[in-house]
Amino acid sequence: MNTPSNLKYAKSDEWFDPATGAVGISDYAQNQLSDIVFVEILVDEGEEVTVGKAIASVESVKASSEIYAPAAGKVGAVNKGLSDKPETLNSDPYGEGWMIKIEGGAMGDVMDAAEYEKYCEGRAH
Amino acid sequence: MLKTVGVKTLDDLFDAIPKEHRFPELDLPPALTEMEAAAHLADMASSNENVRQDLISFLGAGAYNHYIPSVVDHMLRRGEFYTAYTPYQPEISQGTLQAIFEYQSLMASLTGMEVSNASHYDGATATAEAVNLAFAQFRGKRKKIVMSPSVHPQYREVIRTYSQGMGLEEAGDDATNSGSGPEALMSLVDDKTMMVVVQYPDFFGRVYDYAKLIEDAHAKGALVCVVANPTALVMLKTPGEMGADVVVGEAQPFGIPLWYGGPYLGFFTTKKSYVHKMAGRLVGETVDARGNRSYVLTLTAREQHIKRERATSNICTNQGLLALAASVYMSTLGKQGLQEVANLCYQKAHYAANELAKVKGFSIKFDEPFFHEFVLQTPKPAGEVNQYLLDHGILGGYDLGADYPDMKNHLLVAVTEMNSKDEIDTLVEVLKEM
Amino acid sequence: MAEIVEPTIFELSSPGRRGVTMPASDVPTVDLPPKHLLRSELPLPELAEVDVVRHYMKLSSFNYSVDSGFYPLGSCTMKYNPKINEDTCRLPGFLFTHPLQPIETVQGNLALMYEMQEWLKEISGFAGVTLQPAAGAHGEFTGVLMMAAYHKLRGDTKRTKMLIPDAAHGTNPASVGMLGFTVVTIPSDSRGNVDLEKLKAACDDTVVGMMLTNPNTLGMFDEHIEEVVKLVKDCGGLMYGDGANLNALLGIVRPGDLGFDVMHFNLHKTFAVPHGGGGPGSGPVGVSQRLADFLPSPLVGIIEEGDDETAPLYGFVTPKNSIGRMKAFHGHFGGGLVRSYTYILMHGPDGLKDIAQYAVLNANYLQARLRGTYHIPYDRICMHEFVMEGKFEGSDVRALDISKRLMDYNFHPPTNYFPLIVPEALMIEPTETENKDTLDRFADALIKIAEEAKSQPDLLHNAPITTKFGRMDEVKAARELVLCCWLPENYEEMV
């Protein structure tokens, strides 16, 4: 499991980059969902989001999941190319697989990488 | 078997059921044998007057009397098709899956759209699902629908029933404004409008080119759903060519008996970009482990059993066997046979309209082109005309006064390839004597 | 390049071929509509009738069906569909009646519908029945709409929570979502009953009601059903019964007597309407007295009472506070109601009870035979179905592998991965129409497969091997999304 240490993680498996405001889903999450075939970003640029608001919807062959904002603030950017290449969420969840950027992000209840890894291990069955 | 289970009697299997309610005496008629039941059902059926043996019918309004080639029912009676379930196990369900894939292809070709789902319950619920699609597409940010009053009254009613929890704003659905065409709708479309719903040919049989309406609605960001008659689509410009976003309708005319209203077949076609918001089953092409081209249910994560309360709809089934009927119907008649059916409907309906217009006191209500259904203005309330016709063994048409208060003296008359010239002449003669 | 086992109907097409021909027109010819209203092309197949027949016969040979073998698909009630029903539903008087004909001309249809309403009321213990819904999920949506309308009419607008057990069908939350209500999940206890303490904690004055499948998807009849109903009713909620599993209850207990307010019937499960490869189904809904006025319109009623000499006049009536219309016309009359009517008529009260008793006996017999080989997490007397785990200690064989291997033994697999609360679930519903020999052959196959899972697991991972098709690439299907085929672009030049 890949868990970059510069990022923060929510219990619902989103990552948040405090440096850039970027949000995505963790390696653990993409692995659990398996082959992702559809992603829809549910917020527009300039929209205000609160912690826990659904910002995206992801579907794989076998599962479907909502992605929630790990931080509050204004949506500064949306990764528009993602909907054409949903498999990016599997291949590069922390890079090209970013979903939105939240400006002035006041973080919700998030974990650091070590805590998140422990949390994920605890969930394995 | 009881010994293996470890109980003494069959009744012991039901100990978990509250005792005072266990084993109720059911007040039902005693069992009949097959021979008796067959006779009983034959009696009930023959106490109806049907449109093949007893009555001459000019009744349409959403259900049409067409010829069904013999081969259709022969295929439907294959136990391999009709006693199978939803194709959850694709390795042993390729028959159903390929048949649905072909049905999707046939419907998309017919409507001029990019994709079709595996079908809905009927035309009305397919239309309601189109509204659901729009609601999901705009994620509740647009909540207004503009509905033409010349969409089938029952379809509009079903949309209202379905959308009770959505808090929709409705415009255009004004039964006293029945004569208006598509231009009147456009003024109601604004930047809160999620969908415009029109019918083609409309409920009164009129054929409009909706291209301009669709272009204008798109300029406001709204989607357009066209409710279409499949037989008419064989002849007429497709809603796809007009730019429609969703084309739905009732495919009963394609090989499905009238059956007193059901089961029928709701078709649903759209653009590829809306496929994730579309409810219902969908079959896609793939390969199996041995390299065989094959088919599976796909994008199932959109559906209720995975997406649960976030799904666009709770629909699980399609009208599988009836989608097969429509496919066999289209395949057997083929391109030329379908064109013959459409042409016969068109020619006979126009002959009937021309002859009826010559009868004193009667006239054709609208000037717009029509396909196989038209509005006949009657000198007396349509109900009285129908009763008179019924006394002469004729089902005259649909009494529009029931749904449109300003159309009490109007009959909606449908003519198909099943109506001979003699039948039409009889209708005209009987009305002359009224 | 993929191998083509059977070409599509488009690939079989050749320009100019004819199937069925229509007669020439017998009326004077008029002009077609103006050209701008005509379609430019009609890209549909052209075949001879024999080509069409051989194509669909070939496709039919790729299907497994109840007519070809044992189909123990849990919660789907894949019983044998008597052939007489296929004949009665095709009687010309049923086939060729138009839904908008005057009621005087269709008294046979209306009498059948009226009796069907009455019979379903009697079987379920409800006060009213609508025949309009097209399928189980459609009936369920109808039920939830009535529950919402009931509270709304009373001005009780703060009720927005629907209680749903964790073992429920996915349609339950989806139906609730269509009305914008929120779902509160109630866990099951160790015996497969609703956890009463958790239910108690969730019951308050914001509850719309509870949607309960009983027997539930574990095949268990809730041992505290009366307490569950009481808890929900005491907080002002309504009880919804998911009738998917009614086959276990015919003549055994009536949901209306237990205090349920609303329940849908699946005529295609309980009353032998064939499943048709996924439809059409038929999903009438029964309601208690307090919801009777909310039923969808129209219902069939008696317009003029009859007497000894004349039959009553049947017609349509609209309930006072009806939620409206659920579909066009009157429900799945021909394909649904006529078949089920024939089925009930040929069983009578005792025959219906036999159905439930033998369905339950068959399920318990299979459960007993498999108990030592497979782990059964909720192990007590079951109703018409039971759930076991498709996995073994120290083996990577999964429920999916076992299901696929069953195909090699010429059985349809059970429902797998449902209910979600059982890991690697295999949900088995034999139905009453199977004999002991079939059940034994099926149990023997599953026991043999359990041995194979230990001795040669790859046999299971690679199964099925004897079927015409192997496992499908579902990821490819979803990523490439090929949803239609078309006539080739150079089709017209192919002559």
CSV table of C-alpha atoms in Angstrom, one decimal, chain C residues 9-396:
chain,number,residue,atom,x,y,z
C,9,ILE,CA,-28.7,-10.2,-36.7
C,10,PHE,CA,-27.0,-7.2,-38.4
C,11,GLU,CA,-24.1,-9.4,-39.6
C,12,LEU,CA,-26.5,-11.9,-41.0
C,13,SER,CA,-28.3,-9.3,-43.0
C,14,SER,CA,-28.0,-9.0,-46.8
C,15,PRO,CA,-29.5,-6.2,-49.0
C,16,GLY,CA,-32.8,-7.2,-50.5
C,17,ARG,CA,-33.6,-10.3,-48.4
C,18,ARG,CA,-37.2,-10.6,-47.3
C,19,GLY,CA,-38.9,-12.2,-44.4
C,20,VAL,CA,-42.7,-11.6,-44.0
C,21,THR,CA,-44.4,-9.6,-46.7
C,22,MET,CA,-47.4,-7.3,-46.2
C,23,PRO,CA,-50.4,-7.1,-48.5
C,24,ALA,CA,-50.7,-4.4,-51.1
C,25,SER,CA,-52.6,-1.3,-50.2
C,26,ASP,CA,-56.3,-1.4,-51.0
C,27,VAL,CA,-56.9,2.4,-50.8
C,28,PRO,CA,-56.0,5.2,-53.2
C,29,THR,CA,-52.5,6.4,-52.7
C,30,VAL,CA,-51.8,9.8,-51.2
C,31,ASP,CA,-48.5,11.8,-51.1
C,32,LEU,CA,-46.1,11.1,-48.2
C,33,PRO,CA,-45.4,13.9,-45.8
C,34,PRO,CA,-43.0,16.6,-47.0
C,35,LYS,CA,-39.4,15.4,-47.5
C,36,HIS,CA,-38.0,17.3,-44.5
C,37,LEU,CA,-40.2,15.2,-42.3
C,38,LEU,CA,-39.0,11.8,-43.7
C,39,ARG,CA,-36.1,9.9,-42.4
C,40,SER,CA,-33.1,9.7,-44.7
C,41,GLU,CA,-32.2,6.0,-44.2
C,42,LEU,CA,-33.5,3.0,-42.3
C,43,PRO,CA,-30.4,0.9,-41.3
C,44,LEU,CA,-32.3,-2.2,-40.2
C,45,PRO,CA,-31.5,-5.9,-41.0
C,46,GLU,CA,-32.9,-7.8,-44.0
C,47,LEU,CA,-33.2,-11.6,-43.7
C,48,ALA,CA,-35.3,-14.5,-44.8
C,49,GLU,CA,-37.6,-16.0,-42.1
C,50,VAL,CA,-35.6,-19.2,-41.9
C,51,ASP,CA,-32.5,-17.1,-41.2
C,52,VAL,CA,-34.3,-15.4,-38.3
C,53,VAL,CA,-35.5,-18.7,-36.9
C,54,ARG,CA,-32.1,-20.3,-37.0
C,55,HIS,CA,-30.5,-17.3,-35.4
C,56,TYR,CA,-32.8,-17.2,-32.4
C,57,MET,CA,-32.8,-21.0,-32.1
C,58,LYS,CA,-29.0,-20.9,-31.9
C,59,LEU,CA,-29.2,-18.2,-29.3
C,60,SER,CA,-31.8,-20.1,-27.3
C,61,SER,CA,-29.3,-23.0,-27.1
C,62,PHE,CA,-26.9,-20.8,-25.3
C,63,ASN,CA,-29.3,-20.3,-22.4
C,64,TYR,CA,-29.8,-22.3,-19.2
C,65,SER,CA,-33.5,-22.3,-18.1
C,66,VAL,CA,-35.9,-23.9,-15.7
C,67,ASP,CA,-37.1,-26.0,-18.5
C,68,SER,CA,-33.6,-27.4,-19.0
C,69,GLY,CA,-32.5,-27.9,-15.4
C,70,PHE,CA,-32.4,-27.1,-11.6
C,71,TYR,CA,-32.2,-23.3,-11.0
C,72,PRO,CA,-31.8,-22.8,-7.2
C,73,LEU,CA,-31.3,-19.0,-7.5
C,74,GLY,CA,-32.0,-17.6,-4.0
C,75,SER,CA,-34.8,-15.0,-3.6
C,76,CYS,CA,-35.8,-15.5,-7.3
C,77,THR,CA,-38.2,-18.5,-6.8
C,78,MET,CA,-37.3,-20.2,-10.1
C,79,LYS,CA,-40.1,-22.8,-9.9
C,80,TYR,CA,-41.5,-24.7,-12.8
C,81,ASN,CA,-43.9,-22.7,-15.0
C,82,PRO,CA,-46.9,-24.9,-16.0
C,83,LYS,CA,-47.4,-24.9,-19.7
C,84,ILE,CA,-51.2,-24.5,-19.5
C,85,ASN,CA,-50.6,-20.9,-18.4
C,86,GLU,CA,-48.9,-20.2,-21.7
C,87,ASP,CA,-52.1,-21.3,-23.5
C,88,THR,CA,-54.6,-19.5,-21.3
C,89,CYS,CA,-52.8,-16.2,-21.5
C,90,ARG,CA,-52.9,-16.4,-25.3
C,91,LEU,CA,-56.7,-17.0,-25.7
C,92,PRO,CA,-57.9,-14.6,-28.4
C,93,GLY,CA,-60.3,-12.9,-26.0
C,94,PHE,CA,-57.3,-11.8,-23.9
C,95,LEU,CA,-54.8,-11.2,-26.6
C,96,PHE,CA,-56.9,-8.9,-28.8
C,97,THR,CA,-58.7,-6.7,-26.3
C,98,HIS,CA,-57.6,-3.0,-26.3
C,99,PRO,CA,-57.0,-1.4,-22.9
C,100,LEU,CA,-59.4,1.5,-23.7
C,101,GLN,CA,-62.3,-0.5,-24.9
C,102,PRO,CA,-65.7,0.3,-23.2
C,103,ILE,CA,-66.1,-1.8,-20.0
C,104,GLU,CA,-69.2,-3.5,-21.3
C,105,THR,CA,-67.1,-5.2,-24.0
C,106,VAL,CA,-64.4,-6.5,-21.6
C,107,GLN,CA,-66.3,-7.9,-18.7
C,108,GLY,CA,-64.3,-11.2,-18.9
C,109,ASN,CA,-61.1,-9.3,-18.3
C,110,LEU,CA,-62.5,-7.1,-15.6
C,111,ALA,CA,-64.1,-10.1,-13.8
C,112,LEU,CA,-60.7,-11.8,-13.8
C,113,MET,CA,-59.0,-8.8,-12.4
C,114,TYR,CA,-61.6,-8.3,-9.8
C,115,GLU,CA,-61.3,-11.9,-8.6
C,116,MET,CA,-57.6,-11.7,-8.7
C,117,GLN,CA,-57.7,-8.6,-6.4
C,118,GLU,CA,-60.0,-10.5,-4.0
C,119,TRP,CA,-57.9,-13.7,-4.1
C,120,LEU,CA,-54.7,-11.8,-3.3
C,121,LYS,CA,-56.4,-10.0,-0.5
C,122,GLU,CA,-57.5,-13.4,0.9
C,123,ILE,CA,-54.1,-14.9,0.5
C,124,SER,CA,-52.3,-12.0,2.2
C,125,GLY,CA,-54.9,-10.8,4.7
C,126,PHE,CA,-54.9,-7.2,3.3
C,127,ALA,CA,-57.9,-4.9,2.8
C,128,GLY,CA,-57.1,-3.7,-0.7
C,129,VAL,CA,-55.0,-4.7,-3.7
C,130,THR,CA,-53.8,-2.9,-6.8
C,131,LEU,CA,-52.8,-5.0,-9.8
C,132,GLN,CA,-51.2,-2.1,-11.6
C,133,PRO,CA,-47.4,-2.3,-10.8
C,134,ALA,CA,-45.3,-3.9,-13.4
C,135,ALA,CA,-42.8,-5.7,-11.3
C,136,GLY,CA,-41.6,-6.2,-7.7
C,137,ALA,CA,-39.5,-3.0,-7.6
C,138,HIS,CA,-42.4,-1.1,-9.2
C,139,GLY,CA,-44.7,-2.4,-6.5
C,140,GLU,CA,-42.2,-1.4,-3.9
C,141,PHE,CA,-42.0,2.1,-5.2
C,142,THR,CA,-45.9,2.2,-5.2
C,143,GLY,CA,-45.8,1.1,-1.6
C,144,VAL,CA,-43.3,3.7,-0.5
C,145,LEU,CA,-45.3,6.4,-2.3
C,146,MET,CA,-48.4,5.4,-0.4
C,147,MET,CA,-46.6,5.5,2.9
C,148,ALA,CA,-45.3,9.0,2.1
C,149,ALA,CA,-48.8,10.1,1.1
C,150,TYR,CA,-50.3,8.7,4.3
C,151,HIS,CA,-48.1,10.8,6.5
C,152,LYS,CA,-48.4,13.8,4.3
C,153,LEU,CA,-52.2,13.8,4.4
C,154,ARG,CA,-52.0,13.7,8.2
C,155,GLY,CA,-49.7,16.7,8.2
C,156,ASP,CA,-47.0,14.5,9.8
C,157,THR,CA,-44.2,16.0,7.6
C,158,LYS,CA,-41.2,15.5,9.9
C,159,ARG,CA,-41.2,11.7,9.1
C,160,THR,CA,-38.2,11.2,6.7
C,161,LYS,CA,-36.5,8.1,8.0
C,162,MET,CA,-37.0,4.6,6.6
C,163,LEU,CA,-35.8,1.7,8.7
C,164,ILE,CA,-34.3,-1.1,6.6
C,165,PRO,CA,-32.6,-4.2,8.0
C,166,ASP,CA,-29.0,-4.9,6.8
C,167,ALA,CA,-30.2,-8.1,5.1
C,168,ALA,CA,-32.6,-6.2,2.8
C,169,HIS,CA,-32.8,-6.3,-1.0
C,170,GLY,CA,-31.0,-3.4,-2.7
C,171,THR,CA,-34.3,-2.2,-4.2
C,172,ASN,CA,-35.6,-1.2,-0.7
C,173,PRO,CA,-33.1,1.7,-0.3
C,174,ALA,CA,-33.3,2.6,-3.9
C,175,SER,CA,-37.1,3.0,-3.7
C,176,VAL,CA,-36.7,5.1,-0.6
C,177,GLY,CA,-34.0,7.2,-2.3
C,178,MET,CA,-36.5,8.0,-5.2
C,179,LEU,CA,-38.6,9.9,-2.6
C,180,GLY,CA,-35.7,11.7,-0.9
C,181,PHE,CA,-36.1,9.8,2.4
C,182,THR,CA,-33.0,8.8,4.4
C,183,VAL,CA,-32.2,5.1,5.1
C,184,VAL,CA,-31.5,4.0,8.6
C,185,THR,CA,-29.9,0.5,8.5
C,186,ILE,CA,-31.0,-1.9,11.3
C,187,PRO,CA,-28.6,-4.8,12.0
C,188,SER,CA,-29.5,-8.4,12.4
C,189,ASP,CA,-28.9,-10.4,15.5
C,190,SER,CA,-27.0,-13.7,15.7
C,191,ARG,CA,-30.1,-15.7,14.9
C,192,GLY,CA,-30.8,-13.7,11.8
C,193,ASN,CA,-33.6,-11.7,13.4
C,194,VAL,CA,-33.9,-7.9,13.5
C,195,ASP,CA,-31.8,-6.7,16.4
C,196,LEU,CA,-34.6,-5.5,18.7
C,197,GLU,CA,-32.5,-3.2,20.8
C,198,LYS,CA,-31.1,-1.4,17.8
C,199,LEU,CA,-34.6,-1.1,16.3
C,200,LYS,CA,-35.9,0.3,19.6
C,201,ALA,CA,-33.2,3.0,19.6
C,202,ALA,CA,-34.1,4.0,16.0
C,203,CYS,CA,-37.8,4.3,16.5
C,204,ASP,CA,-39.0,7.8,17.0
C,205,ASP,CA,-41.4,10.3,15.6
C,206,THR,CA,-39.4,10.9,12.4
C,207,VAL,CA,-39.8,7.3,11.2
C,208,VAL,CA,-41.8,6.9,8.0
C,209,GLY,CA,-41.9,3.1,8.5
C,210,MET,CA,-39.9,0.0,8.2
C,211,MET,CA,-39.3,-2.1,5.1
C,212,LEU,CA,-38.9,-5.7,6.2
C,213,THR,CA,-38.5,-8.8,4.1
C,214,ASN,CA,-39.9,-11.7,6.1
C,215,PRO,CA,-38.7,-14.4,5.8
C,216,ASN,CA,-35.6,-12.3,5.2
C,217,THR,CA,-32.9,-12.8,2.7
C,218,LEU,CA,-31.2,-15.3,5.0
C,219,GLY,CA,-34.3,-17.4,4.6
C,220,MET,CA,-35.2,-16.9,8.3
C,221,PHE,CA,-38.7,-16.1,9.6
C,222,ASP,CA,-38.2,-13.4,12.2
C,223,GLU,CA,-38.8,-15.0,15.6
C,224,HIS,CA,-39.9,-11.6,17.1
C,225,ILE,CA,-42.0,-10.4,14.3
C,226,GLU,CA,-44.9,-9.3,16.5
C,227,GLU,CA,-42.5,-7.2,18.7
C,228,VAL,CA,-40.9,-5.7,15.6
C,229,VAL,CA,-44.3,-4.7,14.2
C,230,LYS,CA,-45.4,-3.3,17.5
C,231,LEU,CA,-42.2,-1.1,17.9
C,232,VAL,CA,-42.6,0.4,14.5
C,233,LYS,CA,-46.3,1.0,14.9
C,234,ASP,CA,-46.0,2.5,18.4
C,235,CYS,CA,-43.8,5.2,17.1
C,236,GLY,CA,-46.3,6.0,14.3
C,237,GLY,CA,-44.5,4.2,11.5
C,238,LEU,CA,-45.9,1.9,8.8
C,239,MET,CA,-44.8,-1.6,8.2
C,240,TYR,CA,-43.8,-2.5,4.6
C,241,GLY,CA,-43.4,-6.2,3.8
C,242,ASP,CA,-41.2,-7.1,0.9
C,243,GLY,CA,-43.2,-10.0,-0.7
C,244,ALA,CA,-40.3,-11.4,-2.6
C,245,ASN,CA,-40.3,-14.4,-0.3
C,246,LEU,CA,-44.1,-15.0,-0.1
C,247,ASN,CA,-43.7,-18.5,-1.6
C,248,ALA,CA,-42.8,-19.6,2.0
C,249,LEU,CA,-46.0,-18.2,3.5
C,250,LEU,CA,-48.9,-19.3,1.3
C,251,GLY,CA,-51.5,-20.8,3.6
C,252,ILE,CA,-48.9,-20.6,6.4
C,253,VAL,CA,-49.4,-17.1,7.7
C,254,ARG,CA,-50.9,-13.9,6.2
C,255,PRO,CA,-48.7,-10.8,6.4
C,256,GLY,CA,-51.9,-8.6,7.0
C,257,ASP,CA,-52.7,-10.7,10.1
C,258,LEU,CA,-49.2,-10.0,11.4
C,259,GLY,CA,-49.8,-6.2,11.2
C,260,PHE,CA,-48.1,-5.3,8.0
C,261,ASP,CA,-49.6,-2.3,6.2
C,262,VAL,CA,-48.4,-2.8,2.7
C,263,MET,CA,-46.7,-5.5,0.7
C,264,HIS,CA,-45.9,-6.2,-2.9
C,265,PHE,CA,-46.5,-9.6,-4.6
C,266,ASN,CA,-44.1,-10.9,-7.2
C,267,LEU,CA,-46.4,-12.8,-9.4
C,268,HIS,CA,-43.4,-14.0,-11.4
C,269,LYS,CA,-42.0,-15.7,-8.3
C,270,THR,CA,-44.8,-16.9,-6.1
C,271,PHE,CA,-47.5,-17.4,-8.8
C,272,ALA,CA,-45.5,-19.0,-11.6
C,273,VAL,CA,-45.3,-16.2,-14.2
C,274,PRO,CA,-42.2,-17.2,-16.2
C,275,HIS,CA,-39.2,-14.9,-15.6
C,276,GLY,CA,-38.8,-14.3,-19.3
C,277,GLY,CA,-35.0,-13.8,-19.2
C,278,GLY,CA,-35.5,-10.8,-16.8
C,279,GLY,CA,-39.1,-9.7,-17.4
C,280,PRO,CA,-41.9,-8.9,-17.7
C,281,GLY,CA,-42.8,-9.5,-14.1
C,282,SER,CA,-45.9,-8.3,-12.3
C,283,GLY,CA,-46.0,-6.7,-8.9
C,284,PRO,CA,-49.4,-6.1,-7.4
C,285,VAL,CA,-49.5,-4.4,-4.0
C,286,GLY,CA,-51.7,-5.2,-1.0
C,287,VAL,CA,-52.5,-2.7,1.8
C,288,SER,CA,-54.2,-2.5,5.2
C,289,GLN,CA,-57.4,-0.5,5.8
C,290,ARG,CA,-55.5,2.7,6.6
C,291,LEU,CA,-53.7,2.8,3.3
C,292,ALA,CA,-56.6,1.5,1.1
C,293,ASP,CA,-57.6,5.0,0.1
C,294,PHE,CA,-54.1,5.7,-1.3
C,295,LEU,CA,-53.9,2.9,-3.8
C,296,PRO,CA,-53.0,3.9,-7.3
C,297,SER,CA,-55.8,4.6,-9.7
C,298,PRO,CA,-57.7,2.9,-11.1
C,299,LEU,CA,-58.8,-0.3,-9.3
C,300,VAL,CA,-61.4,-2.7,-10.6
C,301,GLY,CA,-64.7,-2.5,-8.7
C,302,ILE,CA,-68.3,-3.5,-9.0
C,303,ILE,CA,-70.2,-0.7,-10.7
C,304,GLU,CA,-73.6,-2.4,-10.6
C,305,GLU,CA,-74.3,-5.3,-8.3
C,306,GLY,CA,-75.5,-8.4,-9.9
C,307,ASP,CA,-78.1,-10.9,-8.7
C,308,ASP,CA,-78.8,-14.6,-9.1
C,309,GLU,CA,-79.5,-14.1,-12.8
C,310,THR,CA,-77.2,-11.4,-13.9
C,311,ALA,CA,-73.5,-11.0,-13.3
C,312,PRO,CA,-72.4,-7.8,-11.7
C,313,LEU,CA,-71.0,-5.0,-14.0
C,314,TYR,CA,-67.3,-4.5,-13.3
C,315,GLY,CA,-65.6,-1.3,-14.0
C,316,PHE,CA,-62.9,1.1,-12.8
C,317,VAL,CA,-62.9,3.1,-9.5
C,318,THR,CA,-60.5,5.7,-8.2
C,319,PRO,CA,-59.6,5.6,-4.5
C,320,LYS,CA,-60.2,8.8,-2.6
C,321,ASN,CA,-56.6,9.8,-1.9
C,322,SER,CA,-55.0,7.9,-4.7
C,323,ILE,CA,-51.3,8.5,-5.3
C,324,GLY,CA,-52.1,8.5,-9.0
C,325,ARG,CA,-51.2,6.3,-11.9
C,326,MET,CA,-48.0,4.1,-11.8
C,327,LYS,CA,-48.0,3.1,-15.5
C,328,ALA,CA,-50.2,3.4,-18.6
C,329,PHE,CA,-53.3,1.2,-18.6
C,330,HIS,CA,-54.1,-1.5,-16.1
C,331,GLY,CA,-51.0,-3.6,-15.2
C,332,HIS,CA,-49.5,-6.7,-16.8
C,333,PHE,CA,-52.9,-8.2,-17.6
C,334,GLY,CA,-52.1,-10.8,-20.2
C,335,GLY,CA,-48.6,-11.9,-19.4
C,336,GLY,CA,-49.0,-11.6,-15.6
C,337,LEU,CA,-52.5,-11.8,-14.3
C,338,VAL,CA,-54.0,-14.4,-16.6
C,339,ARG,CA,-51.1,-16.8,-15.9
C,340,SER,CA,-51.3,-16.3,-12.1
C,341,TYR,CA,-55.0,-16.5,-12.1
C,342,THR,CA,-54.8,-19.9,-13.9
C,343,TYR,CA,-52.1,-21.0,-11.4
C,344,ILE,CA,-54.1,-20.1,-8.3
C,345,LEU,CA,-57.3,-21.6,-9.8
C,346,MET,CA,-55.5,-24.9,-10.3
C,347,HIS,CA,-54.1,-25.0,-6.8
C,348,GLY,CA,-56.9,-23.9,-4.5
C,349,PRO,CA,-56.4,-23.3,-0.8
C,350,ASP,CA,-54.9,-26.7,0.0
C,351,GLY,CA,-52.6,-26.6,-3.0
C,352,LEU,CA,-51.3,-23.2,-2.1
C,353,LYS,CA,-50.4,-24.5,1.4
C,354,ASP,CA,-48.7,-27.5,-0.2
C,355,ILE,CA,-46.5,-25.1,-2.2
C,356,ALA,CA,-45.2,-23.4,0.9
C,357,GLN,CA,-44.8,-26.6,2.9
C,358,TYR,CA,-42.8,-28.4,0.2
C,359,ALA,CA,-40.7,-25.3,-0.7
C,360,VAL,CA,-39.7,-25.1,3.0
C,361,LEU,CA,-39.1,-28.8,3.3
C,362,ASN,CA,-36.9,-28.8,0.2
C,363,ALA,CA,-34.8,-25.9,1.5
C,364,ASN,CA,-34.4,-27.6,4.9
C,365,TYR,CA,-33.5,-30.9,3.3
C,366,LEU,CA,-30.7,-29.3,1.2
C,367,GLN,CA,-29.5,-27.3,4.3
C,368,ALA,CA,-29.3,-30.5,6.3
C,369,ARG,CA,-27.4,-32.3,3.6
C,370,LEU,CA,-24.9,-29.5,3.2
C,371,ARG,CA,-24.5,-28.6,6.8
C,372,GLY,CA,-21.4,-30.7,7.5
C,373,THR,CA,-19.6,-29.5,4.3
C,374,TYR,CA,-20.3,-25.8,4.2
C,375,HIS,CA,-20.5,-23.3,7.0
C,376,ILE,CA,-24.0,-22.1,7.6
C,377,PRO,CA,-23.7,-18.9,9.6
C,378,TYR,CA,-27.4,-18.6,10.7
C,379,ASP,CA,-28.1,-22.2,11.3
C,380,ARG,CA,-31.7,-23.0,12.3
C,381,ILE,CA,-34.9,-24.2,10.6
C,382,CYS,CA,-35.1,-22.1,7.5
C,383,MET,CA,-38.0,-21.2,5.3
C,384,HIS,CA,-37.9,-21.5,1.5
C,385,GLU,CA,-34.2,-20.7,1.2
C,386,PHE,CA,-30.9,-20.6,3.2
C,387,VAL,CA,-27.5,-19.0,3.0
C,388,MET,CA,-24.2,-20.7,3.3
C,389,GLU,CA,-20.6,-19.5,3.0
C,390,GLY,CA,-18.8,-20.4,-0.2
C,391,LYS,CA,-15.3,-20.6,1.3
C,392,PHE,CA,-13.1,-23.0,3.1
C,393,GLU,CA,-10.4,-22.7,5.8
C,394,GLY,CA,-6.9,-22.3,4.2
C,395,SER,CA,-8.2,-22.2,0.6
C,396,ASP,CA,-8.4,-19.3,-1.9
